[in-house]
CSV table of C-alpha atoms in Angstrom, one decimal:
chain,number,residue,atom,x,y,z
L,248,UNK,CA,19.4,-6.7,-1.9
L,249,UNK,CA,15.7,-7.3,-2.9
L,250,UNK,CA,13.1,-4.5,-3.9
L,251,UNK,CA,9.6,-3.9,-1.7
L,252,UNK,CA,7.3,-1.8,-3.4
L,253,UNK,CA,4.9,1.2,-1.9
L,254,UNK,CA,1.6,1.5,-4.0
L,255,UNK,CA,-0.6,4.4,-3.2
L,256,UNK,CA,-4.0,4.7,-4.6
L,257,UNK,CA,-6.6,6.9,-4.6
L,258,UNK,CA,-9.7,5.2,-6.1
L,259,UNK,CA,-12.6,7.7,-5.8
L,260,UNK,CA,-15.0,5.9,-3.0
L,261,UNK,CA,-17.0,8.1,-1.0
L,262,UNK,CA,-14.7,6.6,1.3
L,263,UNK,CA,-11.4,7.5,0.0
L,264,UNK,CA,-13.0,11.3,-1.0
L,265,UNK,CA,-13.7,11.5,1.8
L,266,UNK,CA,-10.5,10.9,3.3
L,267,UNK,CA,-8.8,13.0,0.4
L,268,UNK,CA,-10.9,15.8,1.7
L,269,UNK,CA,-9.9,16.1,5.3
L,270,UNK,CA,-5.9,15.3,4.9
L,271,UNK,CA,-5.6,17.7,1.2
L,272,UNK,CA,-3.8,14.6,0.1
L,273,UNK,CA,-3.2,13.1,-3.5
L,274,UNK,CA,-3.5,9.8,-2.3
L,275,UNK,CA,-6.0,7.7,-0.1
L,276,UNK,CA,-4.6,4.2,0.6
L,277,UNK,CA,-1.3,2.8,0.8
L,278,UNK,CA,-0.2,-1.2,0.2
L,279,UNK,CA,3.2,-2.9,0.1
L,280,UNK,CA,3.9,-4.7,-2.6
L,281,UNK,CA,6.8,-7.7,-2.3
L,282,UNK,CA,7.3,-8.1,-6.1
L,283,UNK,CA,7.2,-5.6,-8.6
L,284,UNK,CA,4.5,-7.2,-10.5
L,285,UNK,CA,2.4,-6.3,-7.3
L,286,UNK,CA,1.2,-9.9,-7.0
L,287,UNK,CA,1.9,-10.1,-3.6
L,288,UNK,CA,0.5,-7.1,-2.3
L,289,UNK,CA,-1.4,-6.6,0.9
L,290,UNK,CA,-2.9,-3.9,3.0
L,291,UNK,CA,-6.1,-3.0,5.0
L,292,UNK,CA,-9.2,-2.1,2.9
L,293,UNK,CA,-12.4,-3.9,1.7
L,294,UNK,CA,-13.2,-7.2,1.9
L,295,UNK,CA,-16.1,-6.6,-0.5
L,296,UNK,CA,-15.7,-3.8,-3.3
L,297,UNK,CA,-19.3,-2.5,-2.9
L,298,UNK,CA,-19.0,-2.2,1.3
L,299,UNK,CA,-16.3,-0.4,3.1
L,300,UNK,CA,-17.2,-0.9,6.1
L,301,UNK,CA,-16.6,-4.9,6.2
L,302,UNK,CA,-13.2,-4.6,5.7
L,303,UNK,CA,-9.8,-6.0,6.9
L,304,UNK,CA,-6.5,-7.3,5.9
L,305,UNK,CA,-6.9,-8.0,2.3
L,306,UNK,CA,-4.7,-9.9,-0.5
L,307,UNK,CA,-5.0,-7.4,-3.0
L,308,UNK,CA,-5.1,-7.8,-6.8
L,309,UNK,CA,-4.6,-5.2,-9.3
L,310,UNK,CA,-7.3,-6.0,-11.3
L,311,UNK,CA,-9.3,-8.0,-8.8
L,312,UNK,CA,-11.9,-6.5,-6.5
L,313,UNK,CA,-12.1,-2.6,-5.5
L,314,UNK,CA,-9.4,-1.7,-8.2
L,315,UNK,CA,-11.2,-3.7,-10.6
L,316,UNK,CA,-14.3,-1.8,-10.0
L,317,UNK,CA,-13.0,1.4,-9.9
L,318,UNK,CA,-11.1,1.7,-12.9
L,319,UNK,CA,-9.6,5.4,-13.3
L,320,UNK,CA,-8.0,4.2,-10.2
L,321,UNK,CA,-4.7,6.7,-9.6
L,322,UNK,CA,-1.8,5.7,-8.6
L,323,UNK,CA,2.2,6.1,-7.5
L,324,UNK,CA,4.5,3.2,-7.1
L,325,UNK,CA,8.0,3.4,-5.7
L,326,UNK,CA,10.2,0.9,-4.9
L,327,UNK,CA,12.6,0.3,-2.0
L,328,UNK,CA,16.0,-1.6,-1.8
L,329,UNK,CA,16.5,-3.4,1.4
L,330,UNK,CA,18.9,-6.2,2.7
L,331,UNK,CA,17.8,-9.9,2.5
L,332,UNK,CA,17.1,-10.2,6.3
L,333,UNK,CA,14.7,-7.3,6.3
L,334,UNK,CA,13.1,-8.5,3.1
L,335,UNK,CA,12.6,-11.3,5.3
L,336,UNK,CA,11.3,-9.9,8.0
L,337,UNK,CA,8.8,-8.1,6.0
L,338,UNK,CA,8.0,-11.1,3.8
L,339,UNK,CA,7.3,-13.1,7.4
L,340,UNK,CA,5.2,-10.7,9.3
L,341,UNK,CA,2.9,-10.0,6.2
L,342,UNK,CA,2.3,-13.8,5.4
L,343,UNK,CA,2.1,-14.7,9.3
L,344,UNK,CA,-0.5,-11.7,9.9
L,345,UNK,CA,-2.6,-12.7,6.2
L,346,UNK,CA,-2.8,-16.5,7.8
L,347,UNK,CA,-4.2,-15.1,11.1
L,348,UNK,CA,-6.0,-12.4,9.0
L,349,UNK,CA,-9.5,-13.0,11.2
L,350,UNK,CA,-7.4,-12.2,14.6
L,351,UNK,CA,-6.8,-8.7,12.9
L,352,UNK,CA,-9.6,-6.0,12.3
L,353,UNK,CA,-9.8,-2.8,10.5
L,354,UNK,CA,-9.1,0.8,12.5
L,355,UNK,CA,-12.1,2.8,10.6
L,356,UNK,CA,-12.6,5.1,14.1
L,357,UNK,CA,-8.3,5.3,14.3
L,358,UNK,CA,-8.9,6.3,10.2
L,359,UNK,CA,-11.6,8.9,11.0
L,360,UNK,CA,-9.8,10.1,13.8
L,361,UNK,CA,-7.3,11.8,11.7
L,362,UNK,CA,-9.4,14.0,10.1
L,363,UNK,CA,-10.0,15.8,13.7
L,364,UNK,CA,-6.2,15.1,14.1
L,365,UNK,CA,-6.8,12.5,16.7
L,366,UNK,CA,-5.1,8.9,17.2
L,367,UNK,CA,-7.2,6.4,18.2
L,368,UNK,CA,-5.5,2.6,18.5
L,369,UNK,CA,-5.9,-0.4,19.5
L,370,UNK,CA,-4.0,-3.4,19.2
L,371,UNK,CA,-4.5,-5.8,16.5
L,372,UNK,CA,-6.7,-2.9,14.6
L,373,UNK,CA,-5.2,-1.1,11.8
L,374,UNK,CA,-6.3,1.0,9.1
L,375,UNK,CA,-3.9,0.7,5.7
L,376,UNK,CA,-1.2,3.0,7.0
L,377,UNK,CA,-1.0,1.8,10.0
L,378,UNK,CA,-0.5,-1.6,8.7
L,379,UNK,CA,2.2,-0.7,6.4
L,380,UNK,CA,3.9,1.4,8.9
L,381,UNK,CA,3.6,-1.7,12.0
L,382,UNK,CA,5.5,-4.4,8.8
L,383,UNK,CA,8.1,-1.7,8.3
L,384,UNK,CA,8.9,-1.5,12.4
L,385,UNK,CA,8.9,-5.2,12.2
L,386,UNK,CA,11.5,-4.8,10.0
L,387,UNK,CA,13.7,-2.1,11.9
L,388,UNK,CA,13.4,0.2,8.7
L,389,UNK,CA,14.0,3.5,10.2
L,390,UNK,CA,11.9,5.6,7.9
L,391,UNK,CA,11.3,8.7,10.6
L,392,UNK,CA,7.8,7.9,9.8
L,393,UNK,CA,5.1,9.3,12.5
L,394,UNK,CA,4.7,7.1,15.0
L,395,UNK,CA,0.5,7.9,15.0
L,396,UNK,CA,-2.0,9.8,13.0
L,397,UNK,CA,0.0,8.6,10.0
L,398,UNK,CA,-1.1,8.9,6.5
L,399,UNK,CA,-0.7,7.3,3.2
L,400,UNK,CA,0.8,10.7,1.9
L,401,UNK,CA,3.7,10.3,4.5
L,402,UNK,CA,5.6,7.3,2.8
L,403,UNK,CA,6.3,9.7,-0.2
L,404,UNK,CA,8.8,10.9,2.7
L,405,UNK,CA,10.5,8.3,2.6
L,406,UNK,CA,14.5,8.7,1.8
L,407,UNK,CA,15.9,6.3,-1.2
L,408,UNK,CA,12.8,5.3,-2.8
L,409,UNK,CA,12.6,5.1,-6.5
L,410,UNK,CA,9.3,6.2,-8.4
L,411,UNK,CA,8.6,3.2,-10.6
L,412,UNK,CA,5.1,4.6,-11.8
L,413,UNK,CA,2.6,7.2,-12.1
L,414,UNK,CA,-0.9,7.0,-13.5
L,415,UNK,CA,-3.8,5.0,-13.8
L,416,UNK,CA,-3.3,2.0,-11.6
L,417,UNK,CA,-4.9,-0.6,-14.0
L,418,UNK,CA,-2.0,0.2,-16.4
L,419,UNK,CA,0.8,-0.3,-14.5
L,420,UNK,CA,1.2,-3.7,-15.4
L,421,UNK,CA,1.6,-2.4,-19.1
L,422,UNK,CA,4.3,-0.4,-18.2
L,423,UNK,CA,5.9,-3.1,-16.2
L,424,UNK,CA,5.9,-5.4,-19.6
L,425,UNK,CA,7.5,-2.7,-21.7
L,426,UNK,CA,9.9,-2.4,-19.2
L,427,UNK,CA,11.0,-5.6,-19.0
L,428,UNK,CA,11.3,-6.5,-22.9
L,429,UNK,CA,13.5,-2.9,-23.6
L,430,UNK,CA,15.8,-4.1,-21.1
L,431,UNK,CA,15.6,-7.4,-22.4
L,432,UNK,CA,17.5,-5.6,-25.4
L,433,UNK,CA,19.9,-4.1,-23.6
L,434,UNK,CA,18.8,-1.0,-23.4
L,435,UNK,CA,18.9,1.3,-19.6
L,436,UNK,CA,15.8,3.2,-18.6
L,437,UNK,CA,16.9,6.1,-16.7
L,438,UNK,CA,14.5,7.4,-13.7
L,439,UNK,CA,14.0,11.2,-13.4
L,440,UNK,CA,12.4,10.7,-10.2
């Protein structure tokens, strides 16, 4: 069994307010992350952290680019058990589609769309759900996860998930360190979540 990790965000772009405002969510973006130190974590968002309109799939670095930028950052990480094979499977797809990244494009009028609870798609267009969603089908991970119009909000549904962290996103990596050198000394860290 390996562990992916689900990393939503809310950063406070005009963008991602504005987004917050039309679904009422806590949460604006979502990533998967194949390594709980989140260095291998992708999603769609900006290519650039001052435009967010030229935007696509994106490498994403913790304290690289748009979370660099905008510091007070929020964010909730949970983590997912799943078989080797769909590990995989998710590890393929995501490196296969990042190596082809200019073949894929960025779903801002399927993003919009929600807010007048609309779903607009197109095929090799996402928007960050979307594209967390579509590596999760690859997968066969039957999460009972909308099939459109989903939101970032809507993998906190997901069943068996563990919630690994809550706060500012720039100090997760902290957290992660501290975790590692209690349990380095034998001590269990218990999750209430």
């Amino acid at each position: 069994m390996k562990k992916i990790y689900i990393v939503l965000t809310h950063t406070g772009t005009n963008l991602s307010k504005i987004i917050k405002k039309w679904t009422k969510d806590e949460f604006s973006h979502v990533s998967i992350a194949l390594d709980e130190d989140l260095d291998e974590m992708y999603s769609f968002g900006r290519l650039h952290p001052y435009n967010p309109f030229w935007a696509g799939l994106v490498h994403e670095k913790q304290n690289e680019g748009t979370f660099k930028r905008f510091k007070k950052t929020k964010a909730a990480i949970y983590s997912i058990e799943v078989d080797d094979e769909k590990y995989s499977i998710i590890r393929n797809t995501v490196y296969r589609m990042y190596r082809n990244r200019k073949k894929y494009k960025f779903n801002i009028i399927g993003l919009l769309a929600i807010g007048f609870h609309k779903s607009i798609q197109k095929e090799n267009w996402f928007y960050c759900a979307e594209f967390v969603k579509y590596v999760f089908d690859k997968a066969h991970l039957d999460f009972d996860l909308p099939n459109t119009m989903i939101r970032p909000e809507d993998f906190k549904s997901i069943e068996n998930k563990d919630l690994e962290y809550y706060g500012l996103f720039r100090k997760y990596k902290k957290v992660s360190v501290l975790r590692e050198y209690i349990q380095s000394l034998g001590y269990t860290i218990a999750n209430n979540h």
